[in-house]
């Protein structure tokens, strides 16, 4: 029989340094989340397909990995962590006082296009704060997003803030049909200036037109907010962002904060603040989140919610983690296991291991094969170092 | 990044046009024009490194962030899609996607499901989906004009520049599908992380393009 030895496209075996990278990021994040009062939720890897349709988060049907169960129902490998957590919070946790602070550390599954180099298994670590609204709740989230990337050891990164309400207010002032608005949103999201100009040309007389035309350029430092105000007039969402920025600066987070008022993705889902994290070394966002006050209601409980997820492997890929090198192999005599283990436990992880060989010669060979620097001999006469 | 941006240019005609544009912007493109064996060409008087690639690979490199910028035709963007910013219409490499059929044949007036041959199955699908029309799409790798002549397909969706090739083969374009020209695309993370560098490059380019127009 031929044995299949490959893994399916989009999946991979992670070995050594790649595992360390992932675990290092996960443990830094989990430690932070717990310290800030978040408790862990683990949801099933397999859920009903309907759950993710209900949530209003537009994950394309073809991106979900589907399974048909024995009764013929369609199940999917969890493509997102927020919807399952909203389901839990709206049902099993409905008697707990709000706000509820929850975190997760699990894999999501999304099948991408073939041969694009993407992964179908995405390790996500994230948080949801349910039942809190206003500047302070948003502030806590953004500060934690900065701390999350900082705690992973990233040096060059920033968190970029936008607001779903800004675009909505502008679009609401346009006398444009729905499908036109959707194309407009796509052009702004993709910073497609040429298409945006074409789409807006027939509407040049309308007062929101100038602001919409500039929207894709409105990213960068805090000066963006003033530019936006000059174009669009005073606006609640800009005031909100300005208040947030003031507080973040006062708390010492200002250097990490940028703005992009052209963040207009998934507008049916996000209702307020939206944010993304970018780090040097990653070709896409490493963190993304926002406020989705309408989600919980889909599961039968009215409550505001805000959260973010970190793409663990994207962050891990920005760091240089090296797998430890084996230095020492220990050859120990009869009755000396405790001493041998004491030595192993005192050394840096992975730099020292016990030899299972009976004779010292075999241990020396083993050490040579594994590229260790030498053998530590423990016998009745004490310990001796033998260089390979 | 070491303060230098990296751009991928589509090999061939778009490459020549891009180089012309760069030189008009005052960038010394000598290393690109006489490439030798090197694959990454460092421009001497502007912090920009140039690589040359086939059109779909330009998108791949930019999407993965190994190149910050790219010059690629809208035809490839429409067919391949992807997540990046499409910031400038460079105005050159102009042509159009059109639906062409055998001269004097009727494509629409029938209940029979039409069969369309194309090198661009996604563009074709999107076009007919927009019309709410079911068609069979056949992917052809070489000369698409052959498919209707051999009666494999009722029509083709292909790039048309002058229409001369179609005419020679007894075909005529009956409908425009999309307009095509070269675009400047930018990786989403690069745009945010290297805003100043990219804005400088973009505004030089825009100034030059406006000057031409």
Coordinates of C-alpha atoms in Angstrom, one line a residue:
Chain A
X1 CA 0.0 0.0 0.0
X2 CA 1.2 3.5 -0.8
X3 CA 1.2 5.7 2.3
X4 CA 0.2 9.3 1.8
X5 CA 2.9 11.5 3.2
X6 CA 1.8 15.0 2.3
X7 CA -0.5 17.3 4.2
X8 CA -3.5 18.9 2.4
X9 CA -2.9 22.3 0.8
X10 CA -3.3 25.1 3.2
X11 CA -2.2 23.0 6.2
X12 CA 1.3 22.4 7.4
X13 CA 3.4 20.6 10.0
X14 CA 5.0 23.1 12.3
X15 CA 8.3 22.1 13.6
X16 CA 10.7 23.4 16.2
X17 CA 11.3 27.2 15.8
X18 CA 7.8 27.7 14.3
X19 CA 6.2 26.0 17.3
X20 CA 8.2 28.1 19.7
X21 CA 7.2 31.3 17.8
X22 CA 3.6 30.4 18.1
X23 CA 3.7 29.4 21.7
X24 CA 5.7 32.4 22.7
X25 CA 3.2 34.7 21.2
X26 CA 0.3 32.8 22.6
X27 CA 1.6 32.7 26.2
X28 CA 2.5 36.5 26.1
X29 CA -1.0 37.3 25.0
X30 CA -2.8 34.9 27.3
X31 CA -0.8 36.2 30.2
X32 CA -1.8 39.8 29.4
X33 CA -5.5 38.9 28.8
X34 CA -5.7 37.1 32.1
X35 CA -4.0 39.9 34.0
X36 CA -6.6 42.3 32.6
X37 CA -9.5 40.2 33.9
X38 CA -10.4 38.2 30.9
X39 CA -11.4 34.6 31.3
X40 CA -11.0 31.9 28.7
X41 CA -13.7 30.3 26.6
X42 CA -13.1 27.3 24.4
X43 CA -15.8 26.7 21.8
X44 CA -16.2 23.6 19.5
X45 CA -14.0 23.3 16.4
X46 CA -17.1 22.2 14.5
X47 CA -20.3 24.3 14.5
X48 CA -23.5 24.6 12.5
X49 CA -23.0 26.4 9.2
X50 CA -26.1 28.5 10.1
X51 CA -24.4 30.1 13.1
X52 CA -22.0 32.0 10.8
X53 CA -24.7 33.0 8.4
X54 CA -26.7 34.4 11.3
X55 CA -23.9 36.5 12.7
X56 CA -23.9 38.9 9.8
X57 CA -20.1 38.7 9.5
X58 CA -19.6 38.1 5.8
X59 CA -17.4 35.1 5.5
X60 CA -17.8 33.9 2.0
X61 CA -19.5 30.5 1.7
X62 CA -16.7 29.1 -0.3
X63 CA -14.2 30.0 2.4
X64 CA -15.8 27.7 5.0
X65 CA -14.7 24.1 5.3
X66 CA -17.9 22.1 5.4
X67 CA -18.8 18.7 6.8
X68 CA -22.2 17.0 6.5
X69 CA -23.1 15.2 9.7
X70 CA -25.0 11.9 9.9
X71 CA -28.4 13.6 9.9
X72 CA -27.5 15.6 6.8
X73 CA -27.0 18.9 8.6
X74 CA -24.2 21.2 7.3
X75 CA -21.4 21.8 9.8
X76 CA -18.3 24.0 9.3
X77 CA -14.9 24.0 10.9
X78 CA -15.1 27.3 12.9
X79 CA -14.1 30.1 10.5
X80 CA -14.2 32.8 13.2
X81 CA -14.2 33.0 17.0
X82 CA -16.4 35.9 17.6
X83 CA -19.8 34.5 16.5
X84 CA -19.4 31.3 18.7
X85 CA -18.5 33.5 21.7
X86 CA -21.4 35.8 21.0
X87 CA -23.6 32.7 20.9
X88 CA -22.2 31.5 24.3
X89 CA -22.5 35.0 25.9
X90 CA -26.1 35.4 24.7
X91 CA -27.2 32.1 26.0
X92 CA -25.2 30.2 28.6
X93 CA -23.8 33.4 30.2
X94 CA -27.0 35.5 30.0
X95 CA -27.5 35.6 33.8
X96 CA -24.0 36.9 34.5
X97 CA -23.6 40.6 35.2
X98 CA -22.2 42.7 32.4
X99 CA -19.6 43.6 31.2
X100 CA -18.2 40.2 30.5
X101 CA -14.6 40.0 29.6
X102 CA -13.7 36.8 27.6
X103 CA -10.7 35.6 25.7
X104 CA -9.9 32.8 23.3
X105 CA -6.8 31.1 22.0
X106 CA -7.9 28.8 19.2
X107 CA -7.6 28.0 15.5
X108 CA -9.9 29.2 12.9
X109 CA -10.2 27.5 9.5
X110 CA -10.7 29.2 6.2
X111 CA -10.0 27.6 2.9
X112 CA -8.3 30.1 0.6
X113 CA -7.6 29.9 -3.1
X114 CA -5.2 27.2 -4.3
X115 CA -1.5 28.0 -4.6
X116 CA -1.6 31.4 -3.0
X117 CA 0.7 30.5 -0.1
X118 CA -2.0 31.2 2.5
X119 CA -2.8 29.0 5.4
X120 CA -6.2 27.4 6.0
X121 CA -5.5 27.1 9.7
X122 CA -5.1 30.4 11.4
X123 CA -4.1 30.5 15.1
X124 CA -6.0 33.4 16.7
X125 CA -5.7 34.8 20.2
X126 CA -8.3 37.4 20.9
X127 CA -10.7 39.1 23.4
X128 CA -14.3 40.2 23.5
X129 CA -15.8 42.7 25.9
X130 CA -19.5 42.3 26.0
X131 CA -22.0 44.8 27.5
X132 CA -19.8 47.9 27.6
X133 CA -20.0 51.0 25.5
X134 CA -18.5 54.4 25.4
X135 CA -15.1 56.0 25.4
X136 CA -13.7 54.0 28.4
X137 CA -14.6 50.6 26.9
X138 CA -13.1 51.5 23.5
X139 CA -10.1 53.0 25.3
X140 CA -9.5 49.8 27.3
X141 CA -9.6 47.8 24.0
X142 CA -7.2 49.9 22.1
X143 CA -4.7 50.1 25.0
X144 CA -4.8 46.4 25.2
X145 CA -4.3 46.0 21.5
X146 CA -1.1 48.1 21.8
X147 CA 0.0 46.1 24.9
X148 CA -0.8 42.9 23.2
X149 CA 1.7 43.5 20.3
X150 CA 4.2 45.1 22.7
X151 CA 4.1 42.1 25.0
X152 CA 4.9 39.8 22.1
X153 CA 8.2 41.7 21.7
X154 CA 7.4 43.6 18.5
X155 CA 9.3 46.8 18.2
X156 CA 8.0 48.5 15.0
X157 CA 4.2 48.4 14.9
X158 CA 1.2 50.7 15.2
X159 CA -2.5 50.4 15.7
X160 CA -4.7 52.2 13.3
X161 CA -8.1 53.5 14.2
X162 CA -11.1 54.2 12.1
X163 CA -14.8 54.6 12.7
X164 CA -17.7 52.9 10.8
X165 CA -19.9 55.8 11.6
X166 CA -17.8 58.3 9.7
X167 CA -18.3 56.7 6.3
X168 CA -22.0 55.9 7.2
X169 CA -22.8 59.5 7.9
X170 CA -21.2 60.6 4.6
X171 CA -22.8 57.9 2.6
X172 CA -26.2 58.7 4.2
X173 CA -26.0 62.2 2.8
X174 CA -25.5 60.9 -0.7
X175 CA -28.5 60.5 -3.0
X176 CA -27.1 57.2 -4.4
X177 CA -28.7 53.8 -5.0
X178 CA -27.6 50.9 -2.8
X179 CA -25.5 49.0 -5.3
X180 CA -23.7 52.3 -6.2
X181 CA -22.9 52.8 -2.5
X182 CA -21.5 49.3 -2.2
X183 CA -19.2 49.9 -5.2
X184 CA -18.2 53.2 -3.6
X185 CA -17.4 51.5 -0.4
X186 CA -15.3 48.9 -2.2
X187 CA -13.4 51.6 -4.0
X188 CA -12.6 53.4 -0.7
X189 CA -11.6 50.1 1.0
X190 CA -9.3 49.3 -1.9
X191 CA -8.0 52.9 -2.1
X192 CA -8.9 52.7 -5.8
X193 CA -8.7 56.4 -6.5
X194 CA -9.4 56.1 -10.2
X195 CA -12.7 54.1 -9.7
X196 CA -13.7 56.3 -6.8
X197 CA -13.4 59.4 -9.0
X198 CA -15.5 57.8 -11.8
X199 CA -18.2 56.7 -9.4
X200 CA -18.4 60.1 -7.8
X201 CA -18.3 62.2 -11.0
X202 CA -22.1 62.2 -11.5
X203 CA -22.6 63.3 -7.9
X204 CA -20.0 66.1 -7.8
X205 CA -22.6 68.7 -6.8
X206 CA -23.5 66.9 -3.5
X207 CA -22.0 68.2 -0.3
X208 CA -20.5 64.9 0.9
X209 CA -18.8 64.3 -2.4
X210 CA -15.6 66.1 -1.7
X211 CA -15.1 64.3 1.7
X212 CA -15.8 60.9 0.1
X213 CA -13.3 61.6 -2.7
X214 CA -10.6 62.3 -0.1
X215 CA -11.5 59.4 2.2
X216 CA -8.9 57.0 0.9
X217 CA -6.2 59.6 1.6
X218 CA -7.3 60.2 5.1
X219 CA -4.9 58.0 6.9
X220 CA -1.8 58.7 8.9
X221 CA -1.3 60.8 12.1
X222 CA -3.9 62.6 14.2
X223 CA -3.9 65.5 11.7
X224 CA -6.1 63.3 9.6
X225 CA -9.0 64.0 12.0
X226 CA -8.8 67.7 11.4
X227 CA -8.6 67.2 7.6
X228 CA -11.7 65.1 7.8
X229 CA -13.5 67.6 9.8
X230 CA -12.6 70.4 7.4
X231 CA -14.1 68.3 4.6
X232 CA -17.1 66.8 6.3
X233 CA -18.0 69.2 9.0
X234 CA -18.3 68.4 12.7
X235 CA -19.2 64.8 13.3
X236 CA -19.8 62.5 16.3
X237 CA -17.4 59.8 15.2
X238 CA -14.5 62.2 14.7
X239 CA -15.1 63.7 18.2
X240 CA -15.1 60.1 19.5
X241 CA -11.8 59.3 17.9
X242 CA -10.3 62.6 19.1
X243 CA -11.4 61.9 22.7
X244 CA -9.9 58.4 22.4
X245 CA -6.6 59.8 21.1
X246 CA -6.4 62.4 23.8
X247 CA -6.8 59.7 26.5
X248 CA -4.4 57.3 24.8
X249 CA -1.7 60.0 24.6
X250 CA -2.2 60.9 28.2
X251 CA -1.6 57.2 29.0
X252 CA 1.5 57.0 27.0
X253 CA 0.1 55.1 24.0
X254 CA 0.1 58.0 21.6
X255 CA 3.2 57.0 19.6
X256 CA 1.6 53.7 18.6
X257 CA -1.7 55.3 17.3
X258 CA -2.5 56.1 13.7
X259 CA -5.8 56.7 11.9
X260 CA -7.4 55.5 8.7
X261 CA -10.9 56.9 8.0
X262 CA -10.9 54.7 4.9
X263 CA -11.2 51.5 7.0
X264 CA -14.7 50.7 5.7
X265 CA -14.6 46.9 5.6
X266 CA -17.5 44.7 6.8
X267 CA -19.8 47.7 7.4
X268 CA -22.9 45.6 8.1
X269 CA -21.0 44.1 11.0
X270 CA -19.0 46.9 12.6
X271 CA -21.0 49.7 14.2
X272 CA -18.4 52.0 15.7
X273 CA -14.7 52.0 16.3
X274 CA -12.6 49.7 14.0
X275 CA -8.9 49.1 14.3
X276 CA -6.0 47.2 12.8
X277 CA -2.5 46.5 13.8
X278 CA 0.4 46.6 11.3
X279 CA 3.9 45.4 12.1
X280 CA 7.2 45.7 10.2
X281 CA 7.8 42.3 8.6
X282 CA 4.2 41.3 8.0
X283 CA 2.5 41.9 4.6
X284 CA -0.9 42.3 6.1
X285 CA -2.6 43.3 9.3
X286 CA -1.5 41.3 12.3
X287 CA -4.4 42.4 14.5
X288 CA -7.9 43.4 13.7
X289 CA -10.9 44.3 15.7
X290 CA -13.8 46.7 16.3
X291 CA -17.1 47.3 17.8
X292 CA -20.1 45.3 16.7
X293 CA -23.1 46.3 18.8
X294 CA -25.6 44.5 16.7
X295 CA -24.1 41.0 16.9
X296 CA -25.3 39.8 20.3
X297 CA -28.9 40.6 19.3
X298 CA -28.7 38.0 16.5
X299 CA -28.4 35.4 19.2
X300 CA -31.3 36.8 21.3
X301 CA -29.6 39.1 23.8
X302 CA -29.2 42.8 23.4
X303 CA -25.7 43.8 24.4
X304 CA -22.9 46.0 22.9
X305 CA -19.6 44.3 22.2
X306 CA -16.1 45.1 21.1
X307 CA -13.1 42.9 20.6
X308 CA -10.0 42.1 18.5
X309 CA -8.1 39.1 17.3
X310 CA -4.3 38.7 16.9
X311 CA -3.1 36.6 14.0
X312 CA -0.6 34.6 16.1
X313 CA 1.6 33.3 13.3
X314 CA 1.8 36.6 11.5
X315 CA 3.1 38.1 14.7
X316 CA 5.4 35.1 15.2
X317 CA 6.8 35.6 11.7
X318 CA 8.0 39.1 12.6
X319 CA 10.2 37.8 15.4
X320 CA 13.5 36.0 15.2
X321 CA 13.1 32.9 17.4
X322 CA 15.8 30.2 17.2
X323 CA 15.3 26.7 18.3
X324 CA 17.7 25.8 21.2
X325 CA 20.8 23.9 20.4
X326 CA 21.7 20.7 22.2
X327 CA 24.9 21.3 24.2
X328 CA 25.2 18.4 26.6
X329 CA 24.3 14.8 26.7
X330 CA 24.4 13.2 30.2
X331 CA 25.6 9.7 30.7
X332 CA 24.8 8.6 34.3
X333 CA 25.6 5.5 36.3
X334 CA 23.2 3.3 38.1
X335 CA 21.4 5.0 41.0
X336 CA 22.2 8.5 39.8
X337 CA 18.9 9.4 38.0
X338 CA 18.0 12.0 40.5
X339 CA 21.3 13.9 40.1
X340 CA 21.1 13.6 36.3
X341 CA 17.6 15.0 36.2
X342 CA 18.7 17.8 38.5
X343 CA 21.4 18.8 36.0
X344 CA 18.9 18.7 33.1
X345 CA 16.3 20.8 34.9
X346 CA 18.9 23.4 35.8
X347 CA 19.9 24.0 32.2
X348 CA 18.1 26.1 29.5
X349 CA 15.3 24.1 27.9
X350 CA 16.5 22.0 25.0
X351 CA 20.2 22.4 25.7
X352 CA 20.7 19.2 27.7
X353 CA 19.3 15.7 27.5
X354 CA 19.8 12.2 29.1
X355 CA 21.5 9.4 27.2
X356 CA 19.5 6.2 27.2
X357 CA 22.7 4.2 26.2
X358 CA 24.2 1.5 28.4
X359 CA 27.9 2.2 27.6
X360 CA 29.8 5.4 27.6
X361 CA 31.1 4.7 24.1
X362 CA 27.5 4.6 22.7
X363 CA 26.7 7.8 24.5
X364 CA 29.8 9.5 23.0
X365 CA 28.7 8.3 19.5
X366 CA 25.2 9.6 20.2
X367 CA 26.5 13.0 21.2
X368 CA 28.6 13.2 18.1
X369 CA 25.6 12.3 15.8
X370 CA 23.4 14.9 17.4
X371 CA 26.0 17.6 17.2
X372 CA 26.3 18.1 21.0
X373 CA 29.4 19.8 22.4
X374 CA 30.1 17.1 24.9
X375 CA 29.0 14.5 27.4
X376 CA 28.6 15.0 31.1
X377 CA 29.6 11.8 32.8
X378 CA 27.9 11.2 36.2
X379 CA 29.2 8.2 38.1
X380 CA 30.3 7.1 41.6
X381 CA 33.4 9.3 41.3
X382 CA 31.4 12.5 40.7
X383 CA 30.9 14.4 37.4
X384 CA 33.3 14.8 34.5
X385 CA 33.0 16.7 31.2
X386 CA 34.1 14.8 28.0
X387 CA 34.4 16.9 24.9
X388 CA 33.1 15.1 21.8
Chain B
X1 CA 13.0 47.6 5.1
X2 CA 16.1 49.6 4.8
X3 CA 14.5 52.9 3.8
X4 CA 14.1 51.6 0.2
X5 CA 10.8 50.7 -1.5
X6 CA 10.6 47.8 -3.8
X7 CA 8.4 47.8 -6.9
X8 CA 7.5 44.9 -9.3
X9 CA 7.0 45.8 -12.9
X10 CA 5.1 43.6 -15.4
X11 CA 7.6 42.4 -18.0
X12 CA 7.3 43.5 -21.6
X13 CA 5.3 46.5 -22.8
X14 CA 4.2 47.7 -19.4
X15 CA 7.8 47.5 -18.2
X16 CA 9.0 49.8 -21.1
X17 CA 6.1 52.2 -20.5
X18 CA 6.8 52.2 -16.7
X19 CA 10.5 52.9 -17.3
X20 CA 9.6 55.8 -19.6
X21 CA 7.3 57.2 -16.8
X22 CA 10.0 56.7 -14.2
X23 CA 12.6 58.5 -16.3
X24 CA 10.2 61.4 -16.9
X25 CA 9.9 61.6 -13.1
X26 CA 13.7 62.0 -13.0
X27 CA 14.5 58.4 -11.8
X28 CA 17.7 57.0 -13.4
X29 CA 16.5 53.6 -14.7
X30 CA 19.8 52.5 -16.3
X31 CA 20.1 49.4 -14.1
X32 CA 16.7 48.2 -15.4
X33 CA 17.4 48.9 -19.0
X34 CA 20.7 46.9 -19.0
X35 CA 19.8 44.3 -16.4
X36 CA 22.6 41.7 -16.9
X37 CA 22.2 38.8 -14.5
X38 CA 20.9 40.7 -11.6
X39 CA 17.3 40.2 -10.6
X40 CA 16.9 43.1 -8.3
X41 CA 17.8 46.5 -9.8
X42 CA 18.6 49.3 -7.5
X43 CA 18.0 52.7 -8.9
X44 CA 21.0 55.0 -8.1
X45 CA 19.2 58.3 -7.5
X46 CA 16.0 57.3 -5.8
X47 CA 15.4 54.8 -2.9
X48 CA 13.6 52.3 -5.1
X49 CA 14.5 48.7 -6.1
X50 CA 12.9 47.3 -9.2
X51 CA 12.1 43.6 -10.0
X52 CA 10.5 42.3 -13.2
X53 CA 7.8 39.7 -13.1
X54 CA 5.0 38.2 -15.1
X55 CA 1.7 40.0 -14.6
X56 CA 0.0 37.6 -12.1
X57 CA 3.2 37.3 -10.2
X58 CA 3.3 41.1 -9.7
X59 CA 0.1 40.8 -7.8
X60 CA 1.4 37.8 -5.8
X61 CA 4.5 39.6 -4.7
X62 CA 2.6 42.7 -3.7
X63 CA -0.1 40.8 -1.9
X64 CA 2.5 39.0 0.2
X65 CA 4.3 42.2 0.9
X66 CA 7.7 41.2 -0.5
X67 CA 7.2 44.1 -3.0
X68 CA 5.7 47.3 -1.7
X69 CA 4.4 48.5 -5.1
X70 CA 3.6 47.0 -8.4
X71 CA 2.6 48.0 -12.0
X72 CA 0.1 45.6 -13.5
X73 CA -2.7 45.7 -16.1
X74 CA -6.3 46.0 -14.9
X75 CA -7.0 42.8 -17.0
X76 CA -4.8 40.8 -14.6
X77 CA -6.4 42.5 -11.5
X78 CA -9.9 41.7 -12.7
X79 CA -9.0 38.1 -13.4
X80 CA -6.9 37.3 -10.4
X81 CA -8.3 39.7 -7.7
X82 CA -6.6 40.0 -4.4
X83 CA -6.2 42.3 -1.4
X84 CA -4.1 45.4 -2.2
X85 CA -4.7 49.1 -2.8
X86 CA -5.1 50.1 -6.4
X87 CA -4.1 53.7 -6.2
X88 CA -3.3 55.0 -9.7
X89 CA -4.5 54.5 -13.2
X90 CA -1.3 55.0 -15.2
X91 CA -3.1 55.7 -18.4
X92 CA -0.9 53.5 -20.6
X93 CA -1.4 49.9 -21.8
X94 CA -5.0 50.9 -22.7
X95 CA -7.3 48.3 -24.3
X96 CA -10.6 46.7 -23.4
X97 CA -12.2 43.4 -22.7
X98 CA -14.9 42.7 -25.2
X99 CA -17.4 40.0 -26.0
X100 CA -16.9 38.9 -29.6
X101 CA -19.0 36.5 -31.8
X102 CA -18.9 35.2 -35.3
X103 CA -19.9 38.0 -37.7
X104 CA -23.6 38.2 -38.2
X105 CA -24.4 35.5 -35.7
X106 CA -26.9 36.2 -32.9
X107 CA -25.5 35.6 -29.4
X108 CA -28.4 36.6 -27.2
X109 CA -31.6 35.7 -29.1
X110 CA -31.9 32.1 -28.0
X111 CA -32.9 29.9 -25.1
X112 CA -29.9 27.7 -25.7
X113 CA -27.2 28.1 -23.0
X114 CA -24.3 29.9 -24.7
X115 CA -20.8 28.7 -24.5
X116 CA -18.0 31.3 -24.2
X117 CA -14.3 30.6 -24.6
X118 CA -11.8 32.9 -22.7
X119 CA -8.3 33.1 -21.3
X120 CA -10.1 35.0 -18.5
X121 CA -12.7 32.7 -17.0
X122 CA -13.3 34.9 -13.9
X123 CA -13.8 38.1 -15.9
X124 CA -16.2 36.2 -18.1
X125 CA -18.1 34.7 -15.2
X126 CA -18.4 38.1 -13.4
X127 CA -19.7 39.8 -16.6
X128 CA -22.4 37.2 -17.3
X129 CA -23.3 37.0 -13.6
X130 CA -23.9 40.7 -13.7
X131 CA -26.4 40.1 -16.5
X132 CA -28.1 37.2 -14.6
X133 CA -27.2 35.0 -17.5
X134 CA -26.0 31.4 -17.3
X135 CA -23.2 30.5 -19.7
X136 CA -20.8 27.6 -20.1
X137 CA -17.2 29.0 -19.8
X138 CA -14.3 27.2 -21.5
X139 CA -10.8 28.1 -20.5
X140 CA -8.5 28.4 -23.5
X141 CA -4.8 29.0 -23.1
X142 CA -3.8 30.1 -26.6
X143 CA -5.5 31.8 -29.5
X144 CA -9.1 32.2 -28.2
X145 CA -10.3 33.2 -31.7
X146 CA -10.0 29.6 -32.8
X147 CA -12.8 28.3 -30.5
X148 CA -15.8 29.9 -32.3
X149 CA -14.2 29.2 -35.7
X150 CA -14.1 25.5 -34.8
X151 CA -17.6 25.8 -33.4
X152 CA -16.4 25.0 -29.9
X153 CA -17.9 28.2 -28.5
X154 CA -20.5 30.7 -29.5
X155 CA -18.4 33.7 -28.4
X156 CA -15.2 34.8 -26.7
X157 CA -14.3 37.3 -24.1
X158 CA -10.9 38.6 -24.8
X159 CA -8.6 41.7 -24.9
X160 CA -9.2 43.8 -27.9
X161 CA -6.9 46.6 -29.0
X162 CA -7.6 47.4 -32.6
X163 CA -10.0 44.6 -33.4
X164 CA -7.9 43.6 -36.4
X165 CA -7.2 40.0 -35.3
X166 CA -10.9 39.5 -34.7
X167 CA -11.8 40.9 -38.1
X168 CA -9.3 38.7 -39.9
X169 CA -10.9 35.7 -38.3
X170 CA -14.5 36.6 -39.1
X171 CA -15.4 37.8 -35.6
X172 CA -16.7 41.0 -34.4
X173 CA -16.9 42.6 -30.9
X174 CA -20.5 43.1 -29.9
X175 CA -20.2 44.4 -26.3
X176 CA -17.6 45.9 -24.1
X177 CA -16.9 44.0 -20.9
X178 CA -14.4 46.2 -19.1
X179 CA -11.8 48.9 -19.8
X180 CA -8.2 48.0 -19.2
X181 CA -5.1 50.1 -18.5
X182 CA -2.0 49.8 -16.3
X183 CA -2.5 50.4 -12.6
X184 CA -0.2 51.1 -9.7
X185 CA -0.9 48.8 -6.8
X186 CA 0.3 49.0 -3.2
X187 CA 0.6 46.4 -0.4
X188 CA -1.8 47.3 2.4
X189 CA 0.7 47.1 5.2
X190 CA 3.4 49.0 3.3
X191 CA 1.0 51.8 2.6
X192 CA 0.6 52.2 6.4
X193 CA 4.1 51.5 7.5
X194 CA 6.0 53.5 4.9
X195 CA 3.4 56.2 4.3
X196 CA 5.9 59.1 3.7
X197 CA 8.0 57.2 1.3
X198 CA 5.1 55.9 -0.7
X199 CA 3.3 59.2 -0.7
X200 CA 6.4 60.9 -2.0
X201 CA 6.7 58.4 -4.8
X202 CA 2.9 58.6 -5.6
X203 CA 2.8 62.4 -5.7
X204 CA 5.9 62.5 -8.1
X205 CA 4.1 60.0 -10.3
X206 CA 0.8 61.9 -10.2
X207 CA 2.5 65.2 -11.0
X208 CA 4.1 63.6 -14.0
X209 CA 0.9 62.0 -15.2
X210 CA -1.0 65.2 -14.8
X211 CA 1.7 67.0 -16.7
X212 CA 1.3 64.6 -19.6
X213 CA -2.5 65.0 -19.6

